[in-house]
Amino acid sequence: IFLFFFNISFSIASDKIAFVDLKYILSESNEGKKLLAKLEIDNNKNLEFFRLEEEKLRKENQNIEKLKNILSKEEYTNKINIFKNKVNSYNLKKKDIIKLFEETKNSELNIFFAKLNEIMNNFMQENSIQILLDKKNIVMANNKNDISKEILKLINKQ
């Protein structure tokens, strides 16, 4: 019985476990840097568009408020309703742009991580690693089990 339990515990202890910092690989790999730069440029374009449109709407609102005492109540109400429609239209457009950006971002990240997953899977098979964990989920581990730099070298080769 002793030999049986000793054999089981020895085989469990021999399973090789490693961890990888996915955030590090995304931010330091050539492909990840390109992807993050592209997403940042797209996001900045969107933010600039939003800023300009909101400034236009703010100025239009100020102009309508200046005309409040000059226009008849009906004309003023009409201008306010038109302005509200513009604001609603802008909000819908903003929502659509944000949704499209998020979908694009998720799609691009999924493609990147699918390639990374393939590379890590091959690395695991070549190095007899049984379990691979993300570094953010590790409380404490020996740094010799960190394979982030090896994976980074592999992804930069491709």
Short mmCIF file of C-alpha atoms in Angstrom, two decimals:
data_model
loop_
_atom_site.label_atom_id
_atom_site.label_comp_id
_atom_site.label_asym_id
_atom_site.label_seq_id
_atom_site.Cartn_x
_atom_site.Cartn_y
_atom_site.Cartn_z
CA ILE A 1 0.00 0.00 0.00
CA PHE A 2 2.85 2.38 0.89
CA LEU A 3 4.50 1.87 -2.51
CA PHE A 4 1.22 2.45 -4.29
CA PHE A 5 0.63 5.86 -2.60
CA PHE A 6 4.28 6.81 -2.97
CA ASN A 7 4.12 6.10 -6.69
CA ILE A 8 0.94 8.17 -7.15
CA SER A 9 2.27 11.16 -5.22
CA PHE A 10 5.55 11.04 -7.13
CA SER A 11 3.77 11.04 -10.49
CA ILE A 12 1.59 13.98 -9.46
CA ALA A 13 4.62 15.94 -8.28
CA SER A 14 6.40 15.35 -11.57
CA ASP A 15 3.73 17.21 -13.59
CA LYS A 16 5.37 20.31 -14.94
CA ILE A 17 3.52 23.56 -14.25
CA ALA A 18 4.40 26.92 -15.76
CA PHE A 19 2.88 30.36 -15.97
CA VAL A 20 2.89 33.15 -18.52
CA ASP A 21 2.14 36.86 -18.31
CA LEU A 22 -0.33 37.44 -21.15
CA LYS A 23 -0.48 41.19 -20.55
CA TYR A 24 3.32 41.38 -20.85
CA ILE A 25 3.29 39.40 -24.10
CA LEU A 26 0.55 41.60 -25.56
CA SER A 27 2.33 44.81 -24.67
CA GLU A 28 5.89 43.70 -25.56
CA SER A 29 5.46 41.54 -28.66
CA ASN A 30 5.86 43.15 -32.08
CA GLU A 31 2.40 42.11 -33.22
CA GLY A 32 0.86 43.11 -29.88
CA LYS A 33 2.48 46.55 -30.01
CA LYS A 34 1.13 47.10 -33.55
CA LEU A 35 -2.32 45.99 -32.47
CA LEU A 36 -2.38 48.21 -29.38
CA ALA A 37 -1.07 51.20 -31.38
CA LYS A 38 -3.76 50.69 -34.05
CA LEU A 39 -6.48 50.44 -31.40
CA GLU A 40 -5.18 53.56 -29.65
CA ILE A 41 -5.18 55.52 -32.93
CA ASP A 42 -8.75 54.40 -33.68
CA ASN A 43 -9.87 55.28 -30.17
CA ASN A 44 -8.23 58.71 -30.34
CA LYS A 45 -9.95 59.40 -33.68
CA ASN A 46 -13.28 58.49 -32.11
CA LEU A 47 -12.62 60.65 -29.06
CA GLU A 48 -11.68 63.62 -31.26
CA PHE A 49 -14.83 63.15 -33.33
CA PHE A 50 -16.92 63.05 -30.13
CA ARG A 51 -15.21 66.15 -28.77
CA LEU A 52 -15.83 68.15 -31.97
CA GLU A 53 -19.46 67.07 -32.24
CA GLU A 54 -20.15 67.85 -28.59
CA GLU A 55 -18.55 71.27 -29.00
CA LYS A 56 -20.80 71.97 -32.02
CA LEU A 57 -23.85 70.91 -30.03
CA ARG A 58 -22.81 73.04 -27.07
CA LYS A 59 -22.42 76.12 -29.30
CA GLU A 60 -25.76 75.47 -30.96
CA ASN A 61 -27.40 75.18 -27.54
CA GLN A 62 -25.83 78.47 -26.46
CA ASN A 63 -27.08 80.17 -29.63
CA ILE A 64 -30.60 78.89 -29.03
CA GLU A 65 -30.50 80.13 -25.45
CA LYS A 66 -29.40 83.59 -26.66
CA LEU A 67 -32.43 83.70 -28.96
CA LYS A 68 -34.83 82.66 -26.22
CA ASN A 69 -36.07 86.18 -25.51
CA ILE A 70 -36.06 87.25 -29.16
CA LEU A 71 -38.00 84.34 -30.70
CA SER A 72 -41.63 83.59 -30.19
CA LYS A 73 -42.45 80.75 -27.86
CA GLU A 74 -43.43 78.49 -30.78
CA GLU A 75 -40.22 79.17 -32.72
CA TYR A 76 -38.13 78.67 -29.61
CA THR A 77 -39.88 75.37 -28.83
CA ASN A 78 -39.40 74.28 -32.42
CA LYS A 79 -35.64 75.06 -32.27
CA ILE A 80 -35.36 73.22 -28.94
CA ASN A 81 -37.10 70.16 -30.41
CA ILE A 82 -34.80 70.18 -33.44
CA PHE A 83 -31.82 70.50 -31.14
CA LYS A 84 -33.03 67.60 -28.97
CA ASN A 85 -33.38 65.47 -32.11
CA LYS A 86 -29.78 66.33 -33.06
CA VAL A 87 -28.59 65.38 -29.57
CA ASN A 88 -30.48 62.08 -29.72
CA SER A 89 -29.08 61.38 -33.18
CA TYR A 90 -25.57 62.15 -31.93
CA ASN A 91 -26.01 59.87 -28.91
CA LEU A 92 -27.15 57.01 -31.13
CA LYS A 93 -24.22 57.57 -33.49
CA LYS A 94 -21.82 57.71 -30.53
CA LYS A 95 -23.25 54.47 -29.15
CA ASP A 96 -22.86 52.77 -32.55
CA ILE A 97 -19.27 53.99 -32.95
CA ILE A 98 -18.34 52.77 -29.47
CA LYS A 99 -20.02 49.42 -30.11
CA LEU A 100 -18.20 49.03 -33.44
CA PHE A 101 -14.88 49.94 -31.82
CA GLU A 102 -15.41 47.41 -29.02
CA GLU A 103 -16.35 44.69 -31.53
CA THR A 104 -13.27 45.47 -33.63
CA LYS A 105 -11.07 45.53 -30.54
CA ASN A 106 -12.41 42.20 -29.29
CA SER A 107 -12.08 40.62 -32.72
CA GLU A 108 -8.46 41.78 -33.12
CA LEU A 109 -7.55 40.64 -29.61
CA ASN A 110 -9.22 37.27 -30.19
CA ILE A 111 -7.16 36.78 -33.36
CA PHE A 112 -3.96 37.72 -31.51
CA PHE A 113 -4.69 35.41 -28.59
CA ALA A 114 -5.69 32.55 -30.93
CA LYS A 115 -2.23 32.75 -32.53
CA LEU A 116 -0.65 33.03 -29.09
CA ASN A 117 -2.66 30.04 -27.88
CA GLU A 118 -1.33 27.93 -30.76
CA ILE A 119 2.25 28.96 -29.98
CA MET A 120 1.81 28.23 -26.27
CA ASN A 121 0.22 24.87 -27.02
CA ASN A 122 3.18 23.85 -29.19
CA PHE A 123 5.60 25.10 -26.52
CA MET A 124 3.80 23.06 -23.87
CA GLN A 125 4.03 19.89 -25.97
CA GLU A 126 7.71 20.41 -26.79
CA ASN A 127 8.63 21.08 -23.15
CA SER A 128 6.32 18.53 -21.52
CA ILE A 129 4.37 21.16 -19.61
CA GLN A 130 1.14 19.79 -18.21
CA ILE A 131 -0.44 22.97 -16.88
CA LEU A 132 -0.01 26.57 -18.05
CA LEU A 133 -1.50 29.38 -15.96
CA ASP A 134 -1.91 33.11 -16.48
CA LYS A 135 0.38 35.09 -14.18
CA LYS A 136 -2.44 37.34 -12.95
CA ASN A 137 -4.09 34.30 -11.33
CA ILE A 138 -0.95 33.22 -9.44
CA VAL A 139 -0.55 34.19 -5.81
CA MET A 140 3.03 33.02 -5.47
CA ALA A 141 5.35 30.99 -7.66
CA ASN A 142 8.99 30.49 -8.39
CA ASN A 143 10.21 32.70 -11.25
CA LYS A 144 11.85 29.71 -12.91
CA ASN A 145 8.33 28.60 -13.88
CA ASP A 146 7.70 31.88 -15.77
CA ILE A 147 7.93 31.19 -19.51
CA SER A 148 6.77 34.63 -20.68
CA LYS A 149 10.10 35.58 -22.23
CA GLU A 150 10.37 32.32 -24.15
CA ILE A 151 6.85 32.72 -25.49
CA LEU A 152 7.62 36.36 -26.39
CA LYS A 153 10.64 35.23 -28.43
CA LEU A 154 8.52 32.65 -30.25
CA ILE A 155 5.71 35.08 -31.10
CA ASN A 156 8.19 37.70 -32.33
CA LYS A 157 9.71 35.12 -34.69
CA GLN A 158 6.36 34.61 -36.42
#
